[in-house]
Coordinates of C-alpha atoms and ligand atoms in Angstrom, one line a residue:
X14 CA -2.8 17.0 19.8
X15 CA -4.1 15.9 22.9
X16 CA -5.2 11.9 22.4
X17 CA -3.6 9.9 25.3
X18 CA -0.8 7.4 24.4
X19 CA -2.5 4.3 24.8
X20 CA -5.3 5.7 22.6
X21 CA -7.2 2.7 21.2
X22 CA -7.2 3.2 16.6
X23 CA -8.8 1.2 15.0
X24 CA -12.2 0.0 12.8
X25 CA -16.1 -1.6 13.4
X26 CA -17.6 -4.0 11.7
X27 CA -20.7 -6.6 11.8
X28 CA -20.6 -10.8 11.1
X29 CA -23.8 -10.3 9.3
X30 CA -22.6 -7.1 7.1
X31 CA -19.3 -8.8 6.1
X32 CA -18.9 -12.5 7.0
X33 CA -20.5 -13.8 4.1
X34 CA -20.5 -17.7 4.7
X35 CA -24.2 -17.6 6.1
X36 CA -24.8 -21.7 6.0
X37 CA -21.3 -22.6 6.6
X38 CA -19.9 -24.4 9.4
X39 CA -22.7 -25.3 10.7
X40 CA -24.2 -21.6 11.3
X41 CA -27.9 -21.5 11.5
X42 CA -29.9 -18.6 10.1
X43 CA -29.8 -15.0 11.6
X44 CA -32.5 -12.5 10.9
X45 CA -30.5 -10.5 8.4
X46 CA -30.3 -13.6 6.4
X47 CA -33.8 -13.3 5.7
X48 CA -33.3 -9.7 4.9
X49 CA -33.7 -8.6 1.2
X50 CA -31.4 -5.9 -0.8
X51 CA -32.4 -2.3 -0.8
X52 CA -31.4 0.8 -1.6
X53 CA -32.0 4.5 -1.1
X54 CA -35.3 4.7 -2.2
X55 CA -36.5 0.6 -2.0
X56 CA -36.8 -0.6 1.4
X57 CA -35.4 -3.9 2.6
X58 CA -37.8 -6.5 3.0
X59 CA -37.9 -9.4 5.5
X60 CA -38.6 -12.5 4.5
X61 CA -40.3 -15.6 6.5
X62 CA -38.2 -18.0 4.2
X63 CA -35.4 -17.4 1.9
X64 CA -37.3 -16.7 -1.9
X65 CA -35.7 -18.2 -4.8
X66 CA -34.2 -15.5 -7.1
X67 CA -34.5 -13.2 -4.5
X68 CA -30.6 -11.3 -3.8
X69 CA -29.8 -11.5 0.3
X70 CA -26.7 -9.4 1.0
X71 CA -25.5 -11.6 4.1
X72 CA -24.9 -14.6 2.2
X73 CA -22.1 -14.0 0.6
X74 CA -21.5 -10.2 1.9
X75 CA -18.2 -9.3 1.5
X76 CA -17.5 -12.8 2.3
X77 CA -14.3 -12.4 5.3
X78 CA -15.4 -16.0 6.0
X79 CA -12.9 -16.7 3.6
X80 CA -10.8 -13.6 2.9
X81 CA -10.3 -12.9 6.7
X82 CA -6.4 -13.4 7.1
X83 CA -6.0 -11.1 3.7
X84 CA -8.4 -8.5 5.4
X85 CA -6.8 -8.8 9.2
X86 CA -3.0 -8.3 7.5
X87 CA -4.5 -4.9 5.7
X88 CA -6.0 -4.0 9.2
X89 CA -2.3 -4.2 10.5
X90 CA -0.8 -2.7 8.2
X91 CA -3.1 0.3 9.2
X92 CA -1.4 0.0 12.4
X93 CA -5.0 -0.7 14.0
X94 CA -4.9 -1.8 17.6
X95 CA -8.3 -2.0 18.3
X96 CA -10.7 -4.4 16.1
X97 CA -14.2 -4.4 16.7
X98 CA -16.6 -7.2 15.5
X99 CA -19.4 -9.4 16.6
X100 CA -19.8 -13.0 17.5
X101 CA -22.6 -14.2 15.3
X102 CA -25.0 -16.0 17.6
X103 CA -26.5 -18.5 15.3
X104 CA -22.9 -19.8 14.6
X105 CA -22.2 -20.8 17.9
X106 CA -25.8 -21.8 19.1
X107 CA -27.5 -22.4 15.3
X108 CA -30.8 -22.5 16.8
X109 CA -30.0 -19.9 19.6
X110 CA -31.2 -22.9 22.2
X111 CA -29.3 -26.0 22.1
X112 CA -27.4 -27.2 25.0
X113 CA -24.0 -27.6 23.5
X114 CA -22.2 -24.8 21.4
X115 CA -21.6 -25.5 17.7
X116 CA -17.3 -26.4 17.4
X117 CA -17.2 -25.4 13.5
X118 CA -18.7 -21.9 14.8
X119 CA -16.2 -21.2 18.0
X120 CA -13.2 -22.4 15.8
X121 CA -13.9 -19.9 13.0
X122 CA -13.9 -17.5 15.6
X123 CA -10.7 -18.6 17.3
X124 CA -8.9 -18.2 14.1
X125 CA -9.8 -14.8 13.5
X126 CA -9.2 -13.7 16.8
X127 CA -5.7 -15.1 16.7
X128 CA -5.1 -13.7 14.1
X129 CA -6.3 -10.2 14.7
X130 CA -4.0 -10.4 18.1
X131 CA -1.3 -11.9 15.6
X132 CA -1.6 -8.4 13.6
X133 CA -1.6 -6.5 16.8
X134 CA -4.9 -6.0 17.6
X135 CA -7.3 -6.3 20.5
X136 CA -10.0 -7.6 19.9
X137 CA -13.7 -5.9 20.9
X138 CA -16.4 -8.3 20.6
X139 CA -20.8 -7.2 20.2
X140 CA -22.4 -10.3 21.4
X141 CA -25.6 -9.0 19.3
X142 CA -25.6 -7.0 16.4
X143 CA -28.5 -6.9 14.7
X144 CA -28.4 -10.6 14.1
X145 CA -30.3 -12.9 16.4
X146 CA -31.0 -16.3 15.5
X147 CA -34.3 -17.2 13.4
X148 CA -34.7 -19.8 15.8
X149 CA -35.1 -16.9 19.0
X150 CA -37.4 -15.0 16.4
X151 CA -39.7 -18.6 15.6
X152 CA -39.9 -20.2 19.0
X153 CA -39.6 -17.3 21.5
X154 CA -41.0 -14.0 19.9
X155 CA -37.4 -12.7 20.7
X156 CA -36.7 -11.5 23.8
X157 CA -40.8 -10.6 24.9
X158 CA -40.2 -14.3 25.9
X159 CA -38.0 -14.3 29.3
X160 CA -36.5 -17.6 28.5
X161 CA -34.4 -15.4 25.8
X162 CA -32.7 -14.0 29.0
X163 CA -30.9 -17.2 30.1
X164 CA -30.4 -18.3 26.0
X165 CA -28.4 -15.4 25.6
X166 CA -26.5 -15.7 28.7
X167 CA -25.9 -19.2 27.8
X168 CA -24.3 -17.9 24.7
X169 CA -22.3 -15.3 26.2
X170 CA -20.9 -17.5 29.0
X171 CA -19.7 -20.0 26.1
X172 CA -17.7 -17.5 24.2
X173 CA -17.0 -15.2 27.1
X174 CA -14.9 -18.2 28.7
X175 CA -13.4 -19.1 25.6
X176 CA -11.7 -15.8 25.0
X177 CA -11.5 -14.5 28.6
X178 CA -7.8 -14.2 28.2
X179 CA -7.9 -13.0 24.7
X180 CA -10.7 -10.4 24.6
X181 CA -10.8 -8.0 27.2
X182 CA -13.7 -5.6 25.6
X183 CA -16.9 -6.5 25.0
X184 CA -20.1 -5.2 24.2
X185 CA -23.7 -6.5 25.2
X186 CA -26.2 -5.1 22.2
X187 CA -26.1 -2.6 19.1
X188 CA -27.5 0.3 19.5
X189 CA -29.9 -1.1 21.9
X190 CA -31.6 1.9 22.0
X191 CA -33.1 1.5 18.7
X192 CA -35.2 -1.1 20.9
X193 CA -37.5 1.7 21.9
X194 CA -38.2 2.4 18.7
X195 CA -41.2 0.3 16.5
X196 CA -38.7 -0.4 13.9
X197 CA -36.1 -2.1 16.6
X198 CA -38.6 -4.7 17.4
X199 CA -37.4 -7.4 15.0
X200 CA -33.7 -6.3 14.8
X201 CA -33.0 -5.3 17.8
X202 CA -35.5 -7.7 20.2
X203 CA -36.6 -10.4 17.7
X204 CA -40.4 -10.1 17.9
X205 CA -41.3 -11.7 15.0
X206 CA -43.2 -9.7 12.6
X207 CA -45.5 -12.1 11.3
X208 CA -46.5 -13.9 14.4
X209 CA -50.4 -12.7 14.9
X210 CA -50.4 -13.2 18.6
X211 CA -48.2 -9.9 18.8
X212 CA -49.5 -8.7 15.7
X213 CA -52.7 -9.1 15.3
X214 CA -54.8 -8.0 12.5
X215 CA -52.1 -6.7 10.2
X216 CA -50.8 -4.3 13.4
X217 CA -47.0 -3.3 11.9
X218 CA -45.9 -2.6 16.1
X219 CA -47.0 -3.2 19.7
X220 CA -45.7 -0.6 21.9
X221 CA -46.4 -2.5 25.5
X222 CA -44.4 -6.4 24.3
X223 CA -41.4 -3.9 22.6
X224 CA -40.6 -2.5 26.0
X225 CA -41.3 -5.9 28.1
X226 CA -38.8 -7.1 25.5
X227 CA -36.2 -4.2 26.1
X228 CA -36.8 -5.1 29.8
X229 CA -36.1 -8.7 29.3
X230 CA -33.4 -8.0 27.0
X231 CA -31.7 -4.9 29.5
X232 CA -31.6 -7.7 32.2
X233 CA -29.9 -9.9 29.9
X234 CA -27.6 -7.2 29.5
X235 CA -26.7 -6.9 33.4
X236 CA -26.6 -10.2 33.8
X237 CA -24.3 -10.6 31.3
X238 CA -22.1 -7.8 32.6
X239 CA -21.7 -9.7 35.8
X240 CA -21.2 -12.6 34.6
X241 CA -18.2 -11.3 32.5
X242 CA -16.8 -9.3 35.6
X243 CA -16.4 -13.0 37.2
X244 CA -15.5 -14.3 34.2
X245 CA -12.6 -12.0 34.0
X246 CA -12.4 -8.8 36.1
X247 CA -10.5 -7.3 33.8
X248 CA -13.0 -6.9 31.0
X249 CA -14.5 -3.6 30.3
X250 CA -18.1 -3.9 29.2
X251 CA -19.8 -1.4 27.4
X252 CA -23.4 -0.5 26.0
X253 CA -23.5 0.4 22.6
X254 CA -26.2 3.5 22.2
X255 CA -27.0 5.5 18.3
X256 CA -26.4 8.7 19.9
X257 CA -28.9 10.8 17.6
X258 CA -27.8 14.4 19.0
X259 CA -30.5 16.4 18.0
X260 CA -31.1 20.1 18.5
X261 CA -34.0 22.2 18.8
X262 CA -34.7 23.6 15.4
X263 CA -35.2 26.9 16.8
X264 CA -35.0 28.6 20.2
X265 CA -38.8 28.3 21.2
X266 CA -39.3 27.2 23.9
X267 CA -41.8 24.5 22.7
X268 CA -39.1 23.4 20.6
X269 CA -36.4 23.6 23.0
X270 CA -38.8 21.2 25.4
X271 CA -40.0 18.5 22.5
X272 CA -36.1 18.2 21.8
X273 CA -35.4 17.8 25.7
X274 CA -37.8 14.8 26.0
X275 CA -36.6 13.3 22.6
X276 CA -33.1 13.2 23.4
X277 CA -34.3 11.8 27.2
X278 CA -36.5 8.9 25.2
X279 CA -34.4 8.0 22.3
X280 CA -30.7 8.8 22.9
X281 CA -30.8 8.8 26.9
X282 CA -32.8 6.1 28.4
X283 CA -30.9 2.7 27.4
X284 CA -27.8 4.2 28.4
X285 CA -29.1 5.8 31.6
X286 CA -30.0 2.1 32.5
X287 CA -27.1 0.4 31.6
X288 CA -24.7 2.8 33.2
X289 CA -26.8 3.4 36.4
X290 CA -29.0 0.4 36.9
X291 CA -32.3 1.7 37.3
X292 CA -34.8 3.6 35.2
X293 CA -35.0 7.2 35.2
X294 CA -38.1 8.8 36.6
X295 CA -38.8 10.6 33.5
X296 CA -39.1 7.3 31.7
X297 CA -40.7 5.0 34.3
X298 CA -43.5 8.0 34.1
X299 CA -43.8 8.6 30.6
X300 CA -44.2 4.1 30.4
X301 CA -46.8 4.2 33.5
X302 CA -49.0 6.7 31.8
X303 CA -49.2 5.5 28.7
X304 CA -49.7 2.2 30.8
X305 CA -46.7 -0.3 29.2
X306 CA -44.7 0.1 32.1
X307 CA -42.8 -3.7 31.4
X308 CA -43.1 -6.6 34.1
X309 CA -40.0 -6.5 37.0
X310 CA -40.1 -9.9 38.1
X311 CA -38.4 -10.7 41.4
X312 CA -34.5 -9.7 41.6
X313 CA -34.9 -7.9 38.5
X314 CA -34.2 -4.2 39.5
X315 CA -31.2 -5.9 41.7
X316 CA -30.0 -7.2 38.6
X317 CA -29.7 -4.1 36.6
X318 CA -28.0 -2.3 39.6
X319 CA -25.5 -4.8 39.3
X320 CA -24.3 -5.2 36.3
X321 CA -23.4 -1.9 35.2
X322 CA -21.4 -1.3 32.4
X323 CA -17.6 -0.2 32.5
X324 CA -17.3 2.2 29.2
X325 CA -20.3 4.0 27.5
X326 CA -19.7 2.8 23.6
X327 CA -21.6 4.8 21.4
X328 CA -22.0 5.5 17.8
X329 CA -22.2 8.8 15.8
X330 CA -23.1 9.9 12.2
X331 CA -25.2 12.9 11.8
X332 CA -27.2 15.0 14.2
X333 CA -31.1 16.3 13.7
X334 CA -33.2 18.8 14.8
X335 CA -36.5 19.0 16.5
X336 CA -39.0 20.8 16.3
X337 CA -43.1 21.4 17.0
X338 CA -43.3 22.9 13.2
X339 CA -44.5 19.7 11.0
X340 CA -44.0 21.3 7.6
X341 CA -40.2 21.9 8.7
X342 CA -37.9 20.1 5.7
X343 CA -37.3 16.2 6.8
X344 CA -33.4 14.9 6.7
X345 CA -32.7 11.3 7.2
X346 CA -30.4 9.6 9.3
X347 CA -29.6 6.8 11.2
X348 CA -32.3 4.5 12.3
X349 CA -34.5 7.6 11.7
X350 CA -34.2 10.8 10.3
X351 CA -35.8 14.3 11.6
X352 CA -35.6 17.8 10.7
X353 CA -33.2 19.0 8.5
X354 CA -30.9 21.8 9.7
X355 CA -30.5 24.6 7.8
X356 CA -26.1 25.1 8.7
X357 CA -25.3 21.4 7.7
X358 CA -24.9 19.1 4.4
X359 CA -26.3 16.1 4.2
X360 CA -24.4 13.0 2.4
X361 CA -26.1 11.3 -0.6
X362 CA -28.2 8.8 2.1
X363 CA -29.8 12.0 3.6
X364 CA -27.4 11.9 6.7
X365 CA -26.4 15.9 7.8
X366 CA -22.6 15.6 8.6
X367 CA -21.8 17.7 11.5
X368 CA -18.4 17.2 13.1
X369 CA -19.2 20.0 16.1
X370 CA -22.1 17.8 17.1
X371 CA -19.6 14.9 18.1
X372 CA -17.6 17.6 20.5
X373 CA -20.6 18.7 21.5
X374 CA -21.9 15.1 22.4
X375 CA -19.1 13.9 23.8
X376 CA -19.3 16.4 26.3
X377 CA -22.7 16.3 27.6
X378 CA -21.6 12.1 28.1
X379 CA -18.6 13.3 30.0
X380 CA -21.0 15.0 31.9
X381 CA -23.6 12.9 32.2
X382 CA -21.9 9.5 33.0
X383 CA -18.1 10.6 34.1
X384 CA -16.9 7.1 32.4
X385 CA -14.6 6.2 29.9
X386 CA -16.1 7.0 26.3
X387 CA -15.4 5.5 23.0
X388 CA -16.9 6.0 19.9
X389 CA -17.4 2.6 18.0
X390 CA -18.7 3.6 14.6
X391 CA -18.8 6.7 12.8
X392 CA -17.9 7.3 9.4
X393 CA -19.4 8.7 5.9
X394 CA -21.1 6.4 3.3
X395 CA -19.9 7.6 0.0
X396 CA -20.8 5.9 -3.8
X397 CA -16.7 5.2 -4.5
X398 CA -15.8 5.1 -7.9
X399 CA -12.9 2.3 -8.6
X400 CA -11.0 3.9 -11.5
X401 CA -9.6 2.1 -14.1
X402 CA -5.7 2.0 -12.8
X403 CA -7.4 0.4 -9.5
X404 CA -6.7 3.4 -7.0
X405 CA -10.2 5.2 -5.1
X406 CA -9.8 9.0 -4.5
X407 CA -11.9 9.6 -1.4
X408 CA -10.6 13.0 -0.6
X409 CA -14.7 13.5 1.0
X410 CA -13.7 10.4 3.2
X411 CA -10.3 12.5 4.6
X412 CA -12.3 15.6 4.8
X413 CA -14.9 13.8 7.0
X414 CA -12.8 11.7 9.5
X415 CA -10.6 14.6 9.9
X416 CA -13.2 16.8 11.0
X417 CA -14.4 14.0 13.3
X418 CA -10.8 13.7 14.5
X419 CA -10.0 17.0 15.2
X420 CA -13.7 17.2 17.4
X421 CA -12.6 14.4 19.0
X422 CA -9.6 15.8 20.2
X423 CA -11.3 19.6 21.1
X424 CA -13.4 17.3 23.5
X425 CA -10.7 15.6 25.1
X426 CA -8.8 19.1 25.8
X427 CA -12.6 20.0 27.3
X428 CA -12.0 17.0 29.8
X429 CA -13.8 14.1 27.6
X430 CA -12.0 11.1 28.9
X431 CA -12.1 9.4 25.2
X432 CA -10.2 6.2 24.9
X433 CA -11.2 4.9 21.6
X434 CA -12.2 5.2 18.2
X435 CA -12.9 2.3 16.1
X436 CA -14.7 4.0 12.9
X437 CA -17.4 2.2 10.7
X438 CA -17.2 -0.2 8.4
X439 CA -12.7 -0.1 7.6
X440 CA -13.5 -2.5 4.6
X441 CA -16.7 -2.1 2.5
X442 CA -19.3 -3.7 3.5
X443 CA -23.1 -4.4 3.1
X444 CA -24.9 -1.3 4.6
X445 CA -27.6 -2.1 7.5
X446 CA -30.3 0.2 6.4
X447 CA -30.6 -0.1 2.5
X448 CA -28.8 -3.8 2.3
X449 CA -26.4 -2.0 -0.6
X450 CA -22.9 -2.6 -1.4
X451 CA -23.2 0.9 -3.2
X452 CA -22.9 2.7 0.5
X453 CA -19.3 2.3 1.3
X454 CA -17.3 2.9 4.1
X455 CA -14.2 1.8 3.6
X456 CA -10.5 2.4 3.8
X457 CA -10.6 -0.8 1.3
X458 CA -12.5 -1.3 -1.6
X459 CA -14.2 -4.5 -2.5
X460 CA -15.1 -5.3 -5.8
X461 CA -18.7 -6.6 -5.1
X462 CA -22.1 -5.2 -6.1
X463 CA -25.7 -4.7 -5.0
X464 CA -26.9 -8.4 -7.2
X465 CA -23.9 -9.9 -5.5
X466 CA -21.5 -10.1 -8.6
X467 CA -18.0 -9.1 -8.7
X468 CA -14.7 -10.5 -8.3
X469 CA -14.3 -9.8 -4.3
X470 CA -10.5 -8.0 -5.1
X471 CA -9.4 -5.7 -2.2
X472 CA -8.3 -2.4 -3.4
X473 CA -6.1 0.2 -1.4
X474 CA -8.4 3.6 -1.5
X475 CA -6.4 6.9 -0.7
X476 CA -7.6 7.5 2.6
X477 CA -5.8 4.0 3.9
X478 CA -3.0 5.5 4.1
X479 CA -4.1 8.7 5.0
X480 CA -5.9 6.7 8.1
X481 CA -1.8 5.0 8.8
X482 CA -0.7 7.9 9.4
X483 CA -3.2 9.4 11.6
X484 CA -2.6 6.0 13.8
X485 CA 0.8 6.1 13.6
X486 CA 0.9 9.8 14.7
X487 CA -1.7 9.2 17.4
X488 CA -3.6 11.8 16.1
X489 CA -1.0 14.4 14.7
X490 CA -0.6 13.8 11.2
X491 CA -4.2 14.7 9.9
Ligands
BGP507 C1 -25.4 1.5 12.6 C2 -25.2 0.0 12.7 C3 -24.2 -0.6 11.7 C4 -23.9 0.2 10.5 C5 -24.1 1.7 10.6 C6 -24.2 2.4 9.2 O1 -26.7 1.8 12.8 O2 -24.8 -0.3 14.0 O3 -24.4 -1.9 11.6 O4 -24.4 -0.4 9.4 O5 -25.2 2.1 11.3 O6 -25.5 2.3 8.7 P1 -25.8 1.9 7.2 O7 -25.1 0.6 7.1 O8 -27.2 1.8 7.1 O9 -25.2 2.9 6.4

């Protein structure tokens, strides 16, 4: 086994997808709050108010509001080091604009960050997961409205200085990427969806305000990245990109070429800007002719030269294919599916598990960027059953991370300079896509359902200690 000593083990979550406590200490609303339950085959809907008798999943979630010194000490006995989370905007800043941070909010967080560095963690902190304030989405359009640059960096600054000797990696946005995409406009940029002056006449997306927003939003990026590097030269900063590897379905050449430029659009862009500081020419073209090539105001291209990012963070599930053939069979996936390939399974969500795709795409970022790498999320959402003497035997779990590890590893013999692995979602938690409970992730089990009923008991599953021992081993015992 070739993982470096210092290797970073450890789990990913998000405040929205397990904090629960969505009103408490004076935490204003976020846009998942307003997000409905779903499932595989009913799609999450977003509310402009909260409905009566309607079930949202981030209220309560799994609710570590409460539970979070229970949760950290199962963490450490995992022999985690690394602990990724996110700082939930609206319970610092409840409104997203005020002047002065909310106490109630930054004390919560000082707590749990004590006491993951208690357990022997360090901590790594997403300023923005999916999870902007209502007020950003109600008074600003998101980020289409420049003044959302300076908000967020307001934010940033207040809980960048407040942990500067606590938290040395950060991460600007989630799968920021997923901003180029129509469905990323309210998550990931917080256009609001039923404001008519972007939408008007029922239009579901607006290509040209989604990437002035990116823009906006990439400069809030950079800035924050410099800002943090004079905050504390010692932080590493990374982006956070949903790799989508894809392949081309077949060796056509029209194939091979409509894979090329979705891999350049979706999975390369964000990254190439945040880890270079200017746009590639492919896309700057591809915006100017479709004419929705976003506003630089002055200083803005010296911005993104300048704050750079440290590590490229990235997450990685499943793996597609492309091709020119319509009537190919579909696969799902995350953020969006594709074509299905014909060599791989897909999970019970429609995602095809393909462990060579990870060596494979760690590779081509070794190559592209020549930075540290670490995979942030990855893992398999599975239906668990909880049997009736309380254990979970999630032998498909083992298979799946082991595969992942061992890929992981065949990279870093290939040169991948791979520092960290923080897999998705250690305890169960509510599922970003379908809003479930039912999609788990977990080393721990948590006895809590789709309608939000059950008893909120942590349960051991088999692969916990399964995952102990691949820590404790650095990567030898699989
Ligand atoms: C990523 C998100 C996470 C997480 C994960 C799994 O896109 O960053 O927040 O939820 O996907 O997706 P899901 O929860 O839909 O299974």
């Amino acid at each position: 086994m070739t993982f470096p000593k210092d290797f970073l083990w450890g789990g990913a979550t998000a405040a929205n997808q397990f904090e629960g406590g969505y009103d408490q200490g004076g935490k204003g609303l976020a846009v998942p709050d307003l997000k409905t339950v779903g499932g595989v085959k009913l799609a999450r809907r977003f509310t402009p108010t909260v409905e009566p008798g309607v079930y949202y999943p981030s209220h309560k979630a799994i609710d570590f509001y409460h539970h979070y010194k229970e949760d950290i000490k199962l963490f450490g006995e995992m022999n985690f080091n690394i602990f990724r989370m996110s700082i939930s905007w609206s319970r610092i800043f409840p409104m997203g604009d005020e002047l002065e941070p909310n106490e109630a909010g930054l004390a919560f967080y000082d707590d749990v960050i004590d006491e993951l560095i208690k357990n022997g963690m360090t901590p790594l902190i997403t300023l923005s997961h999916f999870e902007l304030p209502m007020g950003i989405v109600e008074k600003y359009n998101g980020f289409s409205d420049r003044r959302v640059i300076d908000l967020f960096v307001r934010y940033a600054e207040t809980v960048m200085t407040r942990y500067k000797s606590k938290v040395k990696y950060w991460i600007t946005f989630n799968e920021m990427n997923f901003g180029a995409m129509d469905h990323g406009e309210l998550t990931v940029l917080g256009m609001n969806p039923n404001d008519e002056t972007i939408y008007p006449n029922g239009a579901k997306t607006n290509e040209k305000v989604r990437f002035q927003a990116l823009h906006n939003a990439l400069v809030a990026s950079a800035k924050v990245v410099e800002l943090g590097h004079n905050i504390n030269p010692d932080f590493m900063i990374g982006c956070m990109i949903c790799h989508i590897t894809s392949y081309p379905l077949t060796p056509k050449p029209e194939d091979v070429l409509k894979r090329k430029e979705f891999d350049l659009l979706f999975a390369k862009f964000v990254g190439d800007v945040q880890t270079r500081g200017v746009y590639p020419a492919y896309m700057t073209t591809y915006l100017k002719n479709k004419d929705i090539f976003p506003v630089f105001e002055a200083g803005d291209a010296e911005i993104l030269k300048a704050g750079t990012v440290d590590m490229y963070t990235f997450s990685y599930y499943m793996t597609i294919c492309i091709t020119t053939d319509e009537n190919a069979d579909e696969t799902g996936g995350n953020l969006m599916g594709g074509k299905a390939n014909p060599y791989l399974k897909a999970s019970e969500w429609g995602w095809q598990v393909d462990p060579v795709g990870l060596e494979y795409t760690l590779i081509d970022l070794q190559d592209r960027y020549n930075m540290p790498l670490m995979v942030v999320e990855n893992g398999l959402g599975f239906a668990d059953e909880l049997q009736a003497d309380g254990t979970i035997v999630d032998d498909y779990r083992i298979d799946y991370m082991r595969d992942h590890i061992k890929a992981m590893d065949s990279a870093i013999e290939k040169g991948a300079n791979l520092i960290g692995y923080t897999m998705w979602g250690p305890i169960d938690l509510v599922s970003a896509g379908t809003g479930e409970m039912t999609k788990r992730y977990g080393f721990i089990y948590v006895d809590m359902n789709n309608d939000g009923s059950g008893s909120l008991k942590r349960y051991k599953k088999k692969s916990f200690d399964w995952y102990k021992e691949v820590i404790t081993s650095n990567g030898e015992k699989l």
